[in-house]
Amino acid sequence: MPVITNIADLKRLHASRVPRMFYDYAESGSWTEQTFRENTSDFDQIRLRQRVAVDMTGRSTATQMIGQDVAMPVALAPVGLTGMQHADGEIKAARAAEAFGVPYTLSTMSINSIEDVAEATTKPFWFQLYTMKDTDYVSRLIQRAKDAKCSALVITLDLQILGQRHKDLKNGLSAPPKLTVKTLANLATKWSWGIEMLRAQRREFGNIVGHVDGISDASSLGAWTAEQFDPSLDWDKIAKLKEEWGGKVILKGILDAEDAKMALKVGADAIIVSNHGGRQLDGALSSIRALPSILEAVGDQVEVHLDSGIRSGQDVLKAVAMGAKGTYIGRAYIYGLGAMGQPGVTEALNVIHKELDTTMALCGEVNVADLGRQNLLVPQDFEGRWQD
Ligand code: GLV
């Protein structure tokens, strides 16, 4: 067992153990990948204020997200095709999150279904919804999430059409993989992935296959989104979805203060400042740079969370000290899952927790709730000065 000291260690193992097609899927941004890169590099611009001679005993990273207790302000983000990174990946990630005490968000585009995850866990998880043209199917999905006792509906707003990720097209991404010469050559080097996958509960999109008729290609994310996703989604429809759900709603993909105000108007319980991990609008601001203006617009009226770019506990601390009430990790736990299944997700959470706790102590804080701008050195013009 290799010594894991940081998320980059898990990423290296992920690359070596998982078929290239799925590693690339996780590790892509759209087009030039500028936003994907800046999501992480912009965190580096923020520096921390070191404080000393503060009693650092009795530290706590525990807090709440949408009124739910969390061991640290970190949730597992919805990630499509998680069950292709490791056999029964959604079940394993959800179990690791539950044991750690952080929320797990199941993607509509998951391999394990809502019911599979509900059966394998004992506490409520969150369900992420993509809206489709087939409104009956969307209503059935919402009902299934209610039956599974999901405690929040996370509605993604920034993917009505799919951003182009070059590698997915070149690799012919599909779930399960189509057995071309190129794919077979790569699979031949990933034996343990293949053997585990043969034993997996599912290898297709579990929330779709068997739940909708007349699909032309249910194995391709690109084909499914182009054919089924609802390009006419607007704020009225979002308000109706919220009503249909009747529980806590988190709106994901807000990157602009004007949209944050609209989210407030439809009564979101929380919003997630996110650019979909740089996978949608390339050229958009990184999430951490977009965060301050959104906090200024709505931060005192709605819970603001941040996703995209978090790879360490220091990143979590920076986002929270900036004013986010919670953060999400996507790739950071997917690396762990691809590297070694459920223990790998636990390892990713442990790494991030340890980094958060130690950084908090060295900043002279003992409670995550006390983090604030006093802990940060934010460069002037961090958000950018843009012409009208
Ligand atoms: C879908 O969720 C994607 O970003 O690929």
PDB file of N, CA and C in Angstrom, residues 274-374:
ATOM      1  N   SER A 274     -20.457  27.668  -9.003  1.00  0.00           N
ATOM      2  CA  SER A 274     -19.796  26.567  -9.713  1.00  0.00           C
ATOM      3  C   SER A 274     -19.759  26.855 -11.196  1.00  0.00           C
ATOM      4  N   ASN A 275     -18.696  26.428 -11.850  1.00  0.00           N
ATOM      5  CA  ASN A 275     -18.664  26.438 -13.318  1.00  0.00           C
ATOM      6  C   ASN A 275     -18.531  24.996 -13.821  1.00  0.00           C
ATOM      7  N   HIS A 276     -19.056  24.085 -13.048  1.00  0.00           N
ATOM      8  CA  HIS A 276     -19.086  22.667 -13.423  1.00  0.00           C
ATOM      9  C   HIS A 276     -17.658  22.114 -13.587  1.00  0.00           C
ATOM     10  N   GLY A 277     -16.797  22.552 -12.686  1.00  0.00           N
ATOM     11  CA  GLY A 277     -15.408  22.067 -12.759  1.00  0.00           C
ATOM     12  C   GLY A 277     -14.715  22.471 -14.053  1.00  0.00           C
ATOM     13  N   GLY A 278     -15.125  23.604 -14.625  1.00  0.00           N
ATOM     14  CA  GLY A 278     -14.492  24.064 -15.874  1.00  0.00           C
ATOM     15  C   GLY A 278     -14.879  23.220 -17.073  1.00  0.00           C
ATOM     16  N   ARG A 279     -15.979  22.480 -16.954  1.00  0.00           N
ATOM     17  CA  ARG A 279     -16.360  21.530 -18.014  1.00  0.00           C
ATOM     18  C   ARG A 279     -17.408  22.097 -18.956  1.00  0.00           C
ATOM     19  N   GLN A 280     -17.912  23.307 -18.654  1.00  0.00           N
ATOM     20  CA  GLN A 280     -18.984  23.854 -19.474  1.00  0.00           C
ATOM     21  C   GLN A 280     -18.513  25.107 -20.223  1.00  0.00           C
ATOM     22  N   LEU A 281     -18.685  26.300 -19.647  1.00  0.00           N
ATOM     23  CA  LEU A 281     -18.294  27.517 -20.369  1.00  0.00           C
ATOM     24  C   LEU A 281     -16.809  27.817 -20.147  1.00  0.00           C
ATOM     25  N   ASP A 282     -15.987  27.386 -21.075  1.00  0.00           N
ATOM     26  CA  ASP A 282     -14.563  27.711 -20.972  1.00  0.00           C
ATOM     27  C   ASP A 282     -14.410  29.216 -21.171  1.00  0.00           C
ATOM     28  N   GLY A 283     -13.568  29.843 -20.336  1.00  0.00           N
ATOM     29  CA  GLY A 283     -13.426  31.295 -20.410  1.00  0.00           C
ATOM     30  C   GLY A 283     -14.210  31.993 -19.307  1.00  0.00           C
ATOM     31  N   ALA A 284     -15.055  31.236 -18.595  1.00  0.00           N
ATOM     32  CA  ALA A 284     -15.768  31.819 -17.447  1.00  0.00           C
ATOM     33  C   ALA A 284     -14.781  31.992 -16.292  1.00  0.00           C
ATOM     34  N   LEU A 285     -15.158  32.834 -15.334  1.00  0.00           N
ATOM     35  CA  LEU A 285     -14.307  33.040 -14.149  1.00  0.00           C
ATOM     36  C   LEU A 285     -14.205  31.756 -13.334  1.00  0.00           C
ATOM     37  N   SER A 286     -13.095  31.603 -12.649  1.00  0.00           N
ATOM     38  CA  SER A 286     -12.998  30.499 -11.689  1.00  0.00           C
ATOM     39  C   SER A 286     -14.029  30.741 -10.584  1.00  0.00           C
ATOM     40  N   SER A 287     -14.440  29.664  -9.928  1.00  0.00           N
ATOM     41  CA  SER A 287     -15.463  29.803  -8.879  1.00  0.00           C
ATOM     42  C   SER A 287     -14.978  30.679  -7.720  1.00  0.00           C
ATOM     43  N   ILE A 288     -13.720  30.514  -7.338  1.00  0.00           N
ATOM     44  CA  ILE A 288     -13.251  31.271  -6.171  1.00  0.00           C
ATOM     45  C   ILE A 288     -13.185  32.775  -6.479  1.00  0.00           C
ATOM     46  N   ARG A 289     -12.941  33.120  -7.746  1.00  0.00           N
ATOM     47  CA  ARG A 289     -12.962  34.549  -8.095  1.00  0.00           C
ATOM     48  C   ARG A 289     -14.382  35.085  -8.196  1.00  0.00           C
ATOM     49  N   ALA A 290     -15.316  34.225  -8.574  1.00  0.00           N
ATOM     50  CA  ALA A 290     -16.716  34.669  -8.695  1.00  0.00           C
ATOM     51  C   ALA A 290     -17.382  34.789  -7.321  1.00  0.00           C
ATOM     52  N   LEU A 291     -16.829  34.083  -6.342  1.00  0.00           N
ATOM     53  CA  LEU A 291     -17.489  33.990  -5.028  1.00  0.00           C
ATOM     54  C   LEU A 291     -17.741  35.354  -4.355  1.00  0.00           C
ATOM     55  N   PRO A 292     -16.741  36.264  -4.269  1.00  0.00           N
ATOM     56  CA  PRO A 292     -16.984  37.486  -3.497  1.00  0.00           C
ATOM     57  C   PRO A 292     -18.179  38.317  -3.989  1.00  0.00           C
ATOM     58  N   SER A 293     -18.327  38.467  -5.306  1.00  0.00           N
ATOM     59  CA  SER A 293     -19.430  39.322  -5.787  1.00  0.00           C
ATOM     60  C   SER A 293     -20.784  38.654  -5.518  1.00  0.00           C
ATOM     61  N   ILE A 294     -20.800  37.338  -5.531  1.00  0.00           N
ATOM     62  CA  ILE A 294     -22.064  36.638  -5.254  1.00  0.00           C
ATOM     63  C   ILE A 294     -22.410  36.741  -3.767  1.00  0.00           C
ATOM     64  N   LEU A 295     -21.375  36.633  -2.939  1.00  0.00           N
ATOM     65  CA  LEU A 295     -21.613  36.795  -1.497  1.00  0.00           C
ATOM     66  C   LEU A 295     -22.128  38.196  -1.202  1.00  0.00           C
ATOM     67  N   GLU A 296     -21.541  39.155  -1.887  1.00  0.00           N
ATOM     68  CA  GLU A 296     -21.963  40.541  -1.659  1.00  0.00           C
ATOM     69  C   GLU A 296     -23.428  40.729  -2.068  1.00  0.00           C
ATOM     70  N   ALA A 297     -23.835  40.063  -3.147  1.00  0.00           N
ATOM     71  CA  ALA A 297     -25.211  40.237  -3.644  1.00  0.00           C
ATOM     72  C   ALA A 297     -26.244  39.514  -2.783  1.00  0.00           C
ATOM     73  N   VAL A 298     -25.928  38.293  -2.334  1.00  0.00           N
ATOM     74  CA  VAL A 298     -26.982  37.489  -1.671  1.00  0.00           C
ATOM     75  C   VAL A 298     -26.521  36.766  -0.401  1.00  0.00           C
ATOM     76  N   GLY A 299     -25.254  36.953  -0.040  1.00  0.00           N
ATOM     77  CA  GLY A 299     -24.664  36.148   1.037  1.00  0.00           C
ATOM     78  C   GLY A 299     -25.371  36.239   2.377  1.00  0.00           C
ATOM     79  N   ASP A 300     -26.083  37.353   2.628  1.00  0.00           N
ATOM     80  CA  ASP A 300     -26.758  37.474   3.923  1.00  0.00           C
ATOM     81  C   ASP A 300     -28.173  36.892   3.855  1.00  0.00           C
ATOM     82  N   GLN A 301     -28.587  36.416   2.670  1.00  0.00           N
ATOM     83  CA  GLN A 301     -29.970  35.932   2.543  1.00  0.00           C
ATOM     84  C   GLN A 301     -30.088  34.464   2.173  1.00  0.00           C
ATOM     85  N   VAL A 302     -29.027  33.896   1.644  1.00  0.00           N
ATOM     86  CA  VAL A 302     -29.092  32.484   1.258  1.00  0.00           C
ATOM     87  C   VAL A 302     -27.723  31.857   1.512  1.00  0.00           C
ATOM     88  N   GLU A 303     -27.738  30.553   1.794  1.00  0.00           N
ATOM     89  CA  GLU A 303     -26.468  29.876   2.034  1.00  0.00           C
ATOM     90  C   GLU A 303     -25.713  29.748   0.705  1.00  0.00           C
ATOM     91  N   VAL A 304     -24.472  30.194   0.714  1.00  0.00           N
ATOM     92  CA  VAL A 304     -23.680  30.141  -0.518  1.00  0.00           C
ATOM     93  C   VAL A 304     -22.596  29.066  -0.354  1.00  0.00           C
ATOM     94  N   HIS A 305     -22.586  28.108  -1.275  1.00  0.00           N
ATOM     95  CA  HIS A 305     -21.565  27.048  -1.281  1.00  0.00           C
ATOM     96  C   HIS A 305     -20.654  27.232  -2.483  1.00  0.00           C
ATOM     97  N   LEU A 306     -19.517  26.574  -2.460  1.00  0.00           N
ATOM     98  CA  LEU A 306     -18.582  26.682  -3.589  1.00  0.00           C
ATOM     99  C   LEU A 306     -18.120  25.309  -4.053  1.00  0.00           C
ATOM    100  N   ASP A 307     -18.104  25.159  -5.371  1.00  0.00           N
ATOM    101  CA  ASP A 307     -17.626  23.921  -5.999  1.00  0.00           C
ATOM    102  C   ASP A 307     -16.705  24.334  -7.132  1.00  0.00           C
ATOM    103  N   SER A 308     -15.840  23.449  -7.540  1.00  0.00           N
ATOM    104  CA  SER A 308     -14.899  23.650  -8.656  1.00  0.00           C
ATOM    105  C   SER A 308     -13.551  24.165  -8.156  1.00  0.00           C
ATOM    106  N   GLY A 309     -12.566  23.306  -8.211  1.00  0.00           N
ATOM    107  CA  GLY A 309     -11.193  23.722  -7.925  1.00  0.00           C
ATOM    108  C   GLY A 309     -10.629  23.278  -6.591  1.00  0.00           C
ATOM    109  N   ILE A 310     -11.470  22.706  -5.715  1.00  0.00           N
ATOM    110  CA  ILE A 310     -10.975  22.326  -4.377  1.00  0.00           C
ATOM    111  C   ILE A 310     -10.166  21.027  -4.474  1.00  0.00           C
ATOM    112  N   ARG A 311      -8.902  21.117  -4.091  1.00  0.00           N
ATOM    113  CA  ARG A 311      -8.050  19.921  -4.106  1.00  0.00           C
ATOM    114  C   ARG A 311      -7.341  19.714  -2.772  1.00  0.00           C
ATOM    115  N   SER A 312      -7.647  20.574  -1.800  1.00  0.00           N
ATOM    116  CA  SER A 312      -6.961  20.434  -0.507  1.00  0.00           C
ATOM    117  C   SER A 312      -7.804  21.065   0.595  1.00  0.00           C
ATOM    118  N   GLY A 313      -7.415  20.754   1.833  1.00  0.00           N
ATOM    119  CA  GLY A 313      -8.068  21.379   2.977  1.00  0.00           C
ATOM    120  C   GLY A 313      -7.773  22.868   3.029  1.00  0.00           C
ATOM    121  N   GLN A 314      -6.633  23.262   2.486  1.00  0.00           N
ATOM    122  CA  GLN A 314      -6.316  24.697   2.447  1.00  0.00           C
ATOM    123  C   GLN A 314      -7.284  25.431   1.516  1.00  0.00           C
ATOM    124  N   ASP A 315      -7.639  24.772   0.399  1.00  0.00           N
ATOM    125  CA  ASP A 315      -8.632  25.374  -0.502  1.00  0.00           C
ATOM    126  C   ASP A 315      -9.981  25.502   0.212  1.00  0.00           C
ATOM    127  N   VAL A 316     -10.347  24.463   0.954  1.00  0.00           N
ATOM    128  CA  VAL A 316     -11.613  24.521   1.707  1.00  0.00           C
ATOM    129  C   VAL A 316     -11.569  25.712   2.652  1.00  0.00           C
ATOM    130  N   LEU A 317     -10.459  25.832   3.389  1.00  0.00           N
ATOM    131  CA  LEU A 317     -10.343  26.922   4.355  1.00  0.00           C
ATOM    132  C   LEU A 317     -10.465  28.284   3.654  1.00  0.00           C
ATOM    133  N   LYS A 318      -9.808  28.422   2.506  1.00  0.00           N
ATOM    134  CA  LYS A 318      -9.863  29.709   1.797  1.00  0.00           C
ATOM    135  C   LYS A 318     -11.295  30.049   1.384  1.00  0.00           C
ATOM    136  N   ALA A 319     -12.021  29.057   0.851  1.00  0.00           N
ATOM    137  CA  ALA A 319     -13.400  29.313   0.408  1.00  0.00           C
ATOM    138  C   ALA A 319     -14.289  29.664   1.603  1.00  0.00           C
ATOM    139  N   VAL A 320     -14.104  28.946   2.696  1.00  0.00           N
ATOM    140  CA  VAL A 320     -14.947  29.181   3.871  1.00  0.00           C
ATOM    141  C   VAL A 320     -14.598  30.526   4.518  1.00  0.00           C
ATOM    142  N   ALA A 321     -13.307  30.826   4.590  1.00  0.00           N
ATOM    143  CA  ALA A 321     -12.902  32.111   5.171  1.00  0.00           C
ATOM    144  C   ALA A 321     -13.388  33.268   4.297  1.00  0.00           C
ATOM    145  N   MET A 322     -13.532  33.020   3.025  1.00  0.00           N
ATOM    146  CA  MET A 322     -14.059  34.030   2.107  1.00  0.00           C
ATOM    147  C   MET A 322     -15.556  34.244   2.344  1.00  0.00           C
ATOM    148  N   GLY A 323     -16.236  33.235   2.891  1.00  0.00           N
ATOM    149  CA  GLY A 323     -17.659  33.402   3.211  1.00  0.00           C
ATOM    150  C   GLY A 323     -18.554  32.253   2.775  1.00  0.00           C
ATOM    151  N   ALA A 324     -18.009  31.249   2.086  1.00  0.00           N
ATOM    152  CA  ALA A 324     -18.843  30.100   1.689  1.00  0.00           C
ATOM    153  C   ALA A 324     -19.207  29.291   2.929  1.00  0.00           C
ATOM    154  N   LYS A 325     -20.459  28.791   2.977  1.00  0.00           N
ATOM    155  CA  LYS A 325     -20.884  27.982   4.138  1.00  0.00           C
ATOM    156  C   LYS A 325     -20.515  26.513   3.942  1.00  0.00           C
ATOM    157  N   GLY A 326     -20.172  26.180   2.718  1.00  0.00           N
ATOM    158  CA  GLY A 326     -19.794  24.791   2.448  1.00  0.00           C
ATOM    159  C   GLY A 326     -19.093  24.708   1.114  1.00  0.00           C
ATOM    160  N   THR A 327     -18.398  23.594   0.906  1.00  0.00           N
ATOM    161  CA  THR A 327     -17.697  23.394  -0.366  1.00  0.00           C
ATOM    162  C   THR A 327     -17.997  21.981  -0.871  1.00  0.00           C
ATOM    163  N   TYR A 328     -17.631  21.724  -2.114  1.00  0.00           N
ATOM    164  CA  TYR A 328     -17.840  20.396  -2.721  1.00  0.00           C
ATOM    165  C   TYR A 328     -16.530  19.932  -3.315  1.00  0.00           C
ATOM    166  N   ILE A 329     -16.268  18.641  -3.180  1.00  0.00           N
ATOM    167  CA  ILE A 329     -15.153  18.056  -3.924  1.00  0.00           C
ATOM    168  C   ILE A 329     -15.725  17.069  -4.936  1.00  0.00           C
ATOM    169  N   GLY A 330     -15.189  17.115  -6.146  1.00  0.00           N
ATOM    170  CA  GLY A 330     -15.575  16.159  -7.186  1.00  0.00           C
ATOM    171  C   GLY A 330     -14.362  15.323  -7.525  1.00  0.00           C
ATOM    172  N   ARG A 331     -13.463  15.913  -8.331  1.00  0.00           N
ATOM    173  CA  ARG A 331     -12.275  15.140  -8.749  1.00  0.00           C
ATOM    174  C   ARG A 331     -11.486  14.613  -7.551  1.00  0.00           C
ATOM    175  N   ALA A 332     -11.386  15.409  -6.495  1.00  0.00           N
ATOM    176  CA  ALA A 332     -10.536  14.999  -5.363  1.00  0.00           C
ATOM    177  C   ALA A 332     -10.976  13.645  -4.791  1.00  0.00           C
ATOM    178  N   TYR A 333     -12.282  13.369  -4.776  1.00  0.00           N
ATOM    179  CA  TYR A 333     -12.680  12.043  -4.256  1.00  0.00           C
ATOM    180  C   TYR A 333     -12.699  10.993  -5.359  1.00  0.00           C
ATOM    181  N   ILE A 334     -12.927  11.449  -6.609  1.00  0.00           N
ATOM    182  CA  ILE A 334     -12.901  10.500  -7.731  1.00  0.00           C
ATOM    183  C   ILE A 334     -11.492   9.906  -7.870  1.00  0.00           C
ATOM    184  N   TYR A 335     -10.460  10.716  -7.644  1.00  0.00           N
ATOM    185  CA  TYR A 335      -9.088  10.172  -7.666  1.00  0.00           C
ATOM    186  C   TYR A 335      -8.968   9.035  -6.649  1.00  0.00           C
ATOM    187  N   GLY A 336      -9.505   9.287  -5.461  1.00  0.00           N
ATOM    188  CA  GLY A 336      -9.416   8.272  -4.396  1.00  0.00           C
ATOM    189  C   GLY A 336     -10.186   7.020  -4.770  1.00  0.00           C
ATOM    190  N   LEU A 337     -11.374   7.217  -5.335  1.00  0.00           N
ATOM    191  CA  LEU A 337     -12.211   6.083  -5.729  1.00  0.00           C
ATOM    192  C   LEU A 337     -11.510   5.257  -6.804  1.00  0.00           C
ATOM    193  N   GLY A 338     -10.984   5.935  -7.817  1.00  0.00           N
ATOM    194  CA  GLY A 338     -10.292   5.223  -8.899  1.00  0.00           C
ATOM    195  C   GLY A 338      -9.033   4.546  -8.385  1.00  0.00           C
ATOM    196  N   ALA A 339      -8.394   5.167  -7.417  1.00  0.00           N
ATOM    197  CA  ALA A 339      -7.147   4.620  -6.880  1.00  0.00           C
ATOM    198  C   ALA A 339      -7.399   3.343  -6.094  1.00  0.00           C
ATOM    199  N   MET A 340      -8.418   3.331  -5.232  1.00  0.00           N
ATOM    200  CA  MET A 340      -8.592   2.160  -4.356  1.00  0.00           C
ATOM    201  C   MET A 340     -10.008   1.989  -3.800  1.00  0.00           C
ATOM    202  N   GLY A 341     -10.996   2.412  -4.558  1.00  0.00           N
ATOM    203  CA  GLY A 341     -12.371   2.149  -4.134  1.00  0.00           C
ATOM    204  C   GLY A 341     -12.766   2.928  -2.888  1.00  0.00           C
ATOM    205  N   GLN A 342     -13.637   2.318  -2.074  1.00  0.00           N
ATOM    206  CA  GLN A 342     -14.161   3.039  -0.905  1.00  0.00           C
ATOM    207  C   GLN A 342     -13.061   3.557   0.038  1.00  0.00           C
ATOM    208  N   PRO A 343     -12.037   2.730   0.368  1.00  0.00           N
ATOM    209  CA  PRO A 343     -10.980   3.271   1.250  1.00  0.00           C
ATOM    210  C   PRO A 343     -10.278   4.476   0.632  1.00  0.00           C
ATOM    211  N   GLY A 344     -10.254   4.540  -0.690  1.00  0.00           N
ATOM    212  CA  GLY A 344      -9.620   5.688  -1.358  1.00  0.00           C
ATOM    213  C   GLY A 344     -10.429   6.964  -1.168  1.00  0.00           C
ATOM    214  N   VAL A 345     -11.766   6.823  -1.163  1.00  0.00           N
ATOM    215  CA  VAL A 345     -12.606   8.010  -0.923  1.00  0.00           C
ATOM    216  C   VAL A 345     -12.410   8.460   0.529  1.00  0.00           C
ATOM    217  N   THR A 346     -12.365   7.477   1.435  1.00  0.00           N
ATOM    218  CA  THR A 346     -12.122   7.811   2.848  1.00  0.00           C
ATOM    219  C   THR A 346     -10.766   8.504   2.987  1.00  0.00           C
ATOM    220  N   GLU A 347      -9.786   7.993   2.253  1.00  0.00           N
ATOM    221  CA  GLU A 347      -8.445   8.581   2.316  1.00  0.00           C
ATOM    222  C   GLU A 347      -8.481  10.042   1.835  1.00  0.00           C
ATOM    223  N   ALA A 348      -9.204  10.297   0.737  1.00  0.00           N
ATOM    224  CA  ALA A 348      -9.316  11.664   0.219  1.00  0.00           C
ATOM    225  C   ALA A 348      -9.941  12.576   1.280  1.00  0.00           C
ATOM    226  N   LEU A 349     -10.985  12.077   1.945  1.00  0.00           N
ATOM    227  CA  LEU A 349     -11.639  12.886   2.980  1.00  0.00           C
ATOM    228  C   LEU A 349     -10.702  13.108   4.163  1.00  0.00           C
ATOM    229  N   ASN A 350      -9.937  12.060   4.527  1.00  0.00           N
ATOM    230  CA  ASN A 350      -8.981  12.204   5.637  1.00  0.00           C
ATOM    231  C   ASN A 350      -7.917  13.232   5.312  1.00  0.00           C
ATOM    232  N   VAL A 351      -7.395  13.160   4.093  1.00  0.00           N
ATOM    233  CA  VAL A 351      -6.340  14.105   3.678  1.00  0.00           C
ATOM    234  C   VAL A 351      -6.860  15.535   3.799  1.00  0.00           C
ATOM    235  N   ILE A 352      -8.053  15.756   3.237  1.00  0.00           N
ATOM    236  CA  ILE A 352      -8.610  17.114   3.230  1.00  0.00           C
ATOM    237  C   ILE A 352      -8.919  17.581   4.647  1.00  0.00           C
ATOM    238  N   HIS A 353      -9.434  16.665   5.464  1.00  0.00           N
ATOM    239  CA  HIS A 353      -9.752  17.044   6.841  1.00  0.00           C
ATOM    240  C   HIS A 353      -8.487  17.429   7.612  1.00  0.00           C
ATOM    241  N   LYS A 354      -7.453  16.621   7.431  1.00  0.00           N
ATOM    242  CA  LYS A 354      -6.207  16.889   8.170  1.00  0.00           C
ATOM    243  C   LYS A 354      -5.618  18.240   7.731  1.00  0.00           C
ATOM    244  N   GLU A 355      -5.628  18.474   6.437  1.00  0.00           N
ATOM    245  CA  GLU A 355      -5.091  19.750   5.938  1.00  0.00           C
ATOM    246  C   GLU A 355      -5.915  20.937   6.464  1.00  0.00           C
ATOM    247  N   LEU A 356      -7.221  20.758   6.482  1.00  0.00           N
ATOM    248  CA  LEU A 356      -8.091  21.841   6.967  1.00  0.00           C
ATOM    249  C   LEU A 356      -7.821  22.113   8.443  1.00  0.00           C
ATOM    250  N   ASP A 357      -7.752  21.034   9.224  1.00  0.00           N
ATOM    251  CA  ASP A 357      -7.575  21.170  10.666  1.00  0.00           C
ATOM    252  C   ASP A 357      -6.224  21.809  11.001  1.00  0.00           C
ATOM    253  N   THR A 358      -5.166  21.323  10.343  1.00  0.00           N
ATOM    254  CA  THR A 358      -3.829  21.856  10.636  1.00  0.00           C
ATOM    255  C   THR A 358      -3.721  23.318  10.185  1.00  0.00           C
ATOM    256  N   THR A 359      -4.274  23.605   9.016  1.00  0.00           N
ATOM    257  CA  THR A 359      -4.194  24.983   8.503  1.00  0.00           C
ATOM    258  C   THR A 359      -4.950  25.937   9.425  1.00  0.00           C
ATOM    259  N   MET A 360      -6.115  25.469   9.891  1.00  0.00           N
ATOM    260  CA  MET A 360      -6.916  26.279  10.804  1.00  0.00           C
ATOM    261  C   MET A 360      -6.093  26.615  12.055  1.00  0.00           C
ATOM    262  N   ALA A 361      -5.439  25.591  12.599  1.00  0.00           N
ATOM    263  CA  ALA A 361      -4.641  25.791  13.815  1.00  0.00           C
ATOM    264  C   ALA A 361      -3.530  26.808  13.565  1.00  0.00           C
ATOM    265  N   LEU A 362      -2.843  26.669  12.417  1.00  0.00           N
ATOM    266  CA  LEU A 362      -1.706  27.561  12.143  1.00  0.00           C
ATOM    267  C   LEU A 362      -2.164  28.978  11.797  1.00  0.00           C
ATOM    268  N   CYS A 363      -3.435  29.108  11.467  1.00  0.00           N
ATOM    269  CA  CYS A 363      -4.011  30.448  11.251  1.00  0.00           C
ATOM    270  C   CYS A 363      -4.529  31.033  12.572  1.00  0.00           C
ATOM    271  N   GLY A 364      -4.418  30.235  13.646  1.00  0.00           N
ATOM    272  CA  GLY A 364      -4.834  30.747  14.958  1.00  0.00           C
ATOM    273  C   GLY A 364      -6.328  30.640  15.197  1.00  0.00           C
ATOM    274  N   GLU A 365      -6.994  29.685  14.521  1.00  0.00           N
ATOM    275  CA  GLU A 365      -8.440  29.500  14.731  1.00  0.00           C
ATOM    276  C   GLU A 365      -8.679  28.088  15.257  1.00  0.00           C
ATOM    277  N   VAL A 366      -9.692  27.948  16.121  1.00  0.00           N
ATOM    278  CA  VAL A 366      -9.984  26.615  16.640  1.00  0.00           C
ATOM    279  C   VAL A 366     -11.325  26.086  16.158  1.00  0.00           C
ATOM    280  N   ASN A 367     -12.112  26.952  15.555  1.00  0.00           N
ATOM    281  CA  ASN A 367     -13.434  26.517  15.128  1.00  0.00           C
ATOM    282  C   ASN A 367     -13.678  26.977  13.701  1.00  0.00           C
ATOM    283  N   VAL A 368     -14.128  26.046  12.859  1.00  0.00           N
ATOM    284  CA  VAL A 368     -14.320  26.370  11.451  1.00  0.00           C
ATOM    285  C   VAL A 368     -15.326  27.529  11.283  1.00  0.00           C
ATOM    286  N   ALA A 369     -16.254  27.622  12.230  1.00  0.00           N
ATOM    287  CA  ALA A 369     -17.273  28.684  12.146  1.00  0.00           C
ATOM    288  C   ALA A 369     -16.671  30.070  12.358  1.00  0.00           C
ATOM    289  N   ASP A 370     -15.477  30.125  12.964  1.00  0.00           N
ATOM    290  CA  ASP A 370     -14.854  31.434  13.222  1.00  0.00           C
ATOM    291  C   ASP A 370     -13.967  31.901  12.075  1.00  0.00           C
ATOM    292  N   LEU A 371     -13.782  31.065  11.051  1.00  0.00           N
ATOM    293  CA  LEU A 371     -12.926  31.479   9.931  1.00  0.00           C
ATOM    294  C   LEU A 371     -13.557  32.677   9.226  1.00  0.00           C
ATOM    295  N   GLY A 372     -12.709  33.574   8.770  1.00  0.00           N
ATOM    296  CA  GLY A 372     -13.248  34.759   8.085  1.00  0.00           C
ATOM    297  C   GLY A 372     -12.150  35.465   7.320  1.00  0.00           C
ATOM    298  N   ARG A 373     -12.498  36.618   6.783  1.00  0.00           N
ATOM    299  CA  ARG A 373     -11.532  37.349   5.965  1.00  0.00           C
ATOM    300  C   ARG A 373     -10.271  37.707   6.753  1.00  0.00           C
ATOM    301  N   GLN A 374     -10.390  37.698   8.110  1.00  0.00           N
ATOM    302  CA  GLN A 374      -9.206  38.005   8.933  1.00  0.00           C
ATOM    303  C   GLN A 374      -8.103  36.976   8.736  1.00  0.00           C
TER     304      GLN A 374
END
